[in-house]
C-alpha positions as CSV (number, residue, x, y, z in Angstrom):
1,X,-14.4,72.3,29.0
2,X,-12.4,75.0,27.1
3,X,-12.1,74.5,23.3
4,X,-8.8,75.5,21.8
5,X,-7.4,75.8,18.1
6,X,-3.8,76.2,17.3
7,X,-3.1,77.5,13.8
8,X,-0.3,79.6,12.2
9,X,-1.4,83.1,11.1
10,X,-2.3,83.1,7.4
11,X,-2.7,86.1,5.0
12,X,-6.4,87.2,4.7
13,X,-7.4,83.4,5.2
14,X,-10.5,81.6,3.7
15,X,-13.7,81.2,5.5
16,X,-12.7,77.8,7.0
17,X,-10.2,79.5,9.1
18,X,-12.7,81.5,10.7
19,X,-15.1,78.8,11.0
20,X,-12.4,77.2,13.4
21,X,-11.9,80.7,15.2
22,X,-15.8,80.8,15.8
23,X,-15.7,77.3,17.3
24,X,-13.0,78.0,19.9
25,X,-12.8,79.5,23.3
26,X,-9.3,80.3,22.7
27,X,-7.4,80.6,19.5
28,X,-3.7,80.4,19.5
29,X,-1.5,81.7,16.7
30,X,1.2,79.2,16.1
31,X,3.8,81.6,14.9
32,X,6.9,80.6,16.9
33,X,7.4,77.6,14.3
34,X,9.3,77.5,11.1
35,X,8.2,79.8,8.3
36,X,7.3,77.7,5.1
37,X,7.5,79.2,1.5
38,X,4.6,78.8,-1.2
39,X,2.2,78.4,1.8
40,X,-0.7,80.6,3.1
41,X,1.5,82.5,5.5
42,X,2.0,85.3,3.1
43,X,-0.4,84.8,0.1
44,X,-3.9,84.1,-0.9
45,X,-6.3,83.8,-3.8
46,X,-8.8,86.1,-5.2
47,X,-11.5,85.5,-8.0
48,X,-10.9,87.7,-11.2
49,X,-12.4,87.4,-14.8
50,X,-9.2,85.6,-15.8
51,X,-9.4,82.9,-13.0
52,X,-7.9,82.8,-9.5
53,X,-5.1,85.2,-8.8
54,X,-2.5,85.1,-6.1
55,X,-1.8,88.0,-3.9
56,X,1.7,87.6,-2.2
57,X,3.3,89.6,0.4
58,X,7.0,89.8,-0.7
59,X,9.1,88.5,2.2
60,X,11.8,86.4,0.5
61,X,12.2,82.6,0.4
62,X,14.5,82.1,3.5
63,X,13.0,79.2,5.5
64,X,15.7,79.4,8.3
65,X,13.5,81.6,10.4
66,X,10.4,81.5,12.6
67,X,7.1,82.9,11.3
68,X,7.2,85.6,14.0
69,X,10.7,86.7,12.6
70,X,9.7,87.1,9.2
71,X,10.0,91.0,8.3
72,X,8.2,93.1,5.5
73,X,10.7,95.4,3.9
74,X,9.2,97.3,0.8
75,X,5.8,98.5,1.6
76,X,4.7,98.9,-2.0
77,X,2.8,95.7,-1.9
78,X,0.1,97.1,0.3
79,X,-1.0,99.7,-2.4
80,X,-0.6,97.1,-5.1
81,X,-2.7,94.6,-3.1
82,X,-5.6,97.1,-2.1
83,X,-5.8,98.3,-5.8
84,X,-6.2,94.7,-7.1
85,X,-8.9,93.9,-4.5
86,X,-10.7,97.2,-5.2
87,X,-10.4,96.6,-9.1
88,X,-11.9,93.1,-8.8
89,X,-14.5,93.7,-6.1
90,X,-15.6,97.3,-6.2
91,X,-18.7,96.0,-8.0
92,X,-19.6,93.6,-5.3
93,X,-22.8,94.4,-3.4
94,X,-21.1,95.1,0.0
95,X,-17.6,96.4,-1.1
96,X,-18.3,99.9,0.0
97,X,-19.7,98.9,3.3
98,X,-16.3,97.4,4.4
99,X,-13.8,99.5,2.0
100,X,-12.9,102.1,4.9
101,X,-11.8,99.1,7.2
102,X,-9.5,97.6,4.4
103,X,-8.2,100.9,3.2
104,X,-7.0,101.7,6.8
105,X,-5.2,98.3,6.9
106,X,-3.6,98.6,3.4
107,X,-2.9,102.4,3.1
108,X,-2.8,104.1,6.5
109,X,-0.5,101.7,8.4
110,X,3.0,100.5,8.0
111,X,3.6,96.8,8.8
112,X,7.1,95.5,9.5
113,X,6.2,91.9,10.8
114,X,4.3,89.5,8.7
115,X,3.2,87.8,12.0
116,X,1.9,91.0,13.5
117,X,0.2,92.0,10.3
118,X,-1.7,88.7,9.7
119,X,-2.8,88.5,13.3
120,X,-4.3,92.0,13.3
121,X,-6.0,91.6,10.1
122,X,-7.7,88.2,11.3
123,X,-8.8,89.9,14.6
124,X,-10.4,92.8,12.8
125,X,-12.1,90.5,10.6
126,X,-13.2,88.3,13.3
127,X,-14.5,90.9,15.8
128,X,-15.4,93.9,13.4
129,X,-17.1,92.2,10.5
130,X,-17.9,88.7,11.5
131,X,-18.9,89.6,15.1
132,X,-16.8,86.9,16.9
133,X,-16.6,88.4,20.4
134,X,-16.3,85.1,22.6
135,X,-12.9,83.9,21.3
136,X,-9.7,84.8,23.0
137,X,-6.6,85.3,20.8
138,X,-3.4,84.6,22.1
139,X,0.2,84.3,20.5
140,X,2.1,81.0,21.1
141,X,5.3,82.9,21.8
142,X,3.4,84.2,25.0
143,X,4.2,80.7,26.5
144,X,7.3,78.8,26.9
145,X,5.9,75.6,25.2
146,X,8.0,72.5,25.3
147,X,8.5,69.7,22.6
148,X,7.7,69.7,18.9
149,X,4.6,68.9,16.8
150,X,2.1,67.1,19.0
151,X,3.8,67.5,22.1
152,X,4.1,71.3,21.5
153,X,0.3,71.4,20.7
154,X,-0.5,69.4,23.9
155,X,1.7,71.8,26.1
156,X,0.1,75.0,24.6
157,X,-3.4,73.4,25.2
158,X,-2.6,72.6,28.9
159,X,-1.1,76.1,29.3
160,X,-4.7,77.6,28.7
161,X,-6.5,74.6,30.5
162,X,-8.0,73.4,27.4
163,X,-9.8,70.1,27.3
164,X,-10.8,70.0,23.6
165,X,-8.5,70.5,20.5
166,X,-10.1,71.7,17.3
167,X,-8.3,71.0,14.2
168,X,-8.6,71.1,10.3
169,X,-9.4,67.8,8.8
170,X,-6.0,67.3,7.2
171,X,-4.4,66.9,10.6
172,X,-6.4,63.7,11.1
173,X,-3.8,61.9,9.0
174,X,-0.9,62.9,11.2
175,X,-1.9,63.7,14.7
176,X,-1.0,61.1,17.4
177,X,-4.4,60.5,18.9
178,X,-2.9,58.4,21.7
179,X,-0.8,61.4,23.0
180,X,-3.8,63.4,23.3
181,X,-5.8,60.8,24.9
182,X,-3.1,60.2,27.6
183,X,-3.3,64.0,28.3
184,X,-7.1,63.8,28.7
185,X,-7.4,66.3,25.7
186,X,-10.5,65.3,23.3
187,X,-10.0,65.9,19.6
188,X,-12.4,67.4,17.0
189,X,-11.7,67.6,13.4
190,X,-13.6,70.4,11.6
191,X,-15.7,69.3,8.4
192,X,-15.4,71.9,5.8
193,X,-17.8,70.2,3.5
194,X,-21.2,71.4,2.3
195,X,-20.6,75.2,2.7
196,X,-23.5,77.1,1.0
197,X,-22.6,78.8,-2.2
198,X,-23.4,82.6,-2.7
199,X,-23.4,85.1,-5.5
200,X,-20.0,85.2,-6.5
201,X,-18.3,86.7,-9.7
202,X,-16.7,84.8,-12.5
203,X,-18.0,81.2,-12.3
204,X,-17.6,78.3,-11.6
205,X,-17.8,78.9,-7.9
206,X,-14.8,78.7,-5.7
207,X,-14.8,78.1,-2.0
208,X,-11.0,78.2,-1.6
209,X,-10.4,82.0,-1.8
210,X,-9.8,84.7,0.7
211,X,-12.6,85.4,3.0
212,X,-12.7,89.0,1.6
213,X,-14.7,87.4,-1.4
214,X,-17.4,86.3,0.9
215,X,-17.5,89.5,2.9
216,X,-17.7,91.8,-0.2
217,X,-20.5,89.5,-1.8
218,X,-22.7,88.8,1.3
219,X,-21.9,91.6,4.0
220,X,-23.7,91.1,7.4
221,X,-24.7,87.7,6.0
222,X,-21.2,86.3,5.9
223,X,-21.4,84.4,9.2
224,X,-24.4,82.5,8.0
225,X,-22.4,81.1,4.9
226,X,-19.6,80.1,7.4
227,X,-21.4,78.4,10.4
228,X,-24.8,79.8,10.6
229,X,-26.2,77.4,7.9
230,X,-25.5,74.6,10.3
231,X,-27.9,76.0,13.1
232,X,-30.9,75.8,10.6
């Protein structure tokens, strides 16, 4: 039975996002849906000595467009974001191990599409840093999916012959279980609780930050702090 997850692409997501990727045989980026502002699509948080700080890609406030139609104009944000990340994490134990990967992303390339940028970074982190090799990534726009909300999800899952849908826990309050059951698709809601803590700058500990925090502090052990600890 193929396991499938379907989520919008996010900017340098938190570790739970990659936890779902690791659980999935197929991970579909749901980027042919409406763009939402003040969300995770174009921003995320890092730890600083003055509390949590948002890093936001400037893409404007127009919500009358799909995620995959959101363009990035001014490229100055890339240098600003990288300099900010470097300033607050350069003393982390494993920063230098991954510095070149992220410098190439932020300094050596131009990104015109928010969706393409997010998807590319997520794939790089998944494959090159976390070692997730078994998951196939697909863009939802590849399919001519029908319907809205749950119907669209079910159509996408059927398109890849999936039998198990993996979702974040928040979706349990609004997903129509009956529709999935009628389509012979099993549901699994990811449990984000009990992630182990690690040595993180600037207490108190915060789980809900970009995965860069985990990568720079734990290095090759990062997968353990996402899913490996459950296998003990």
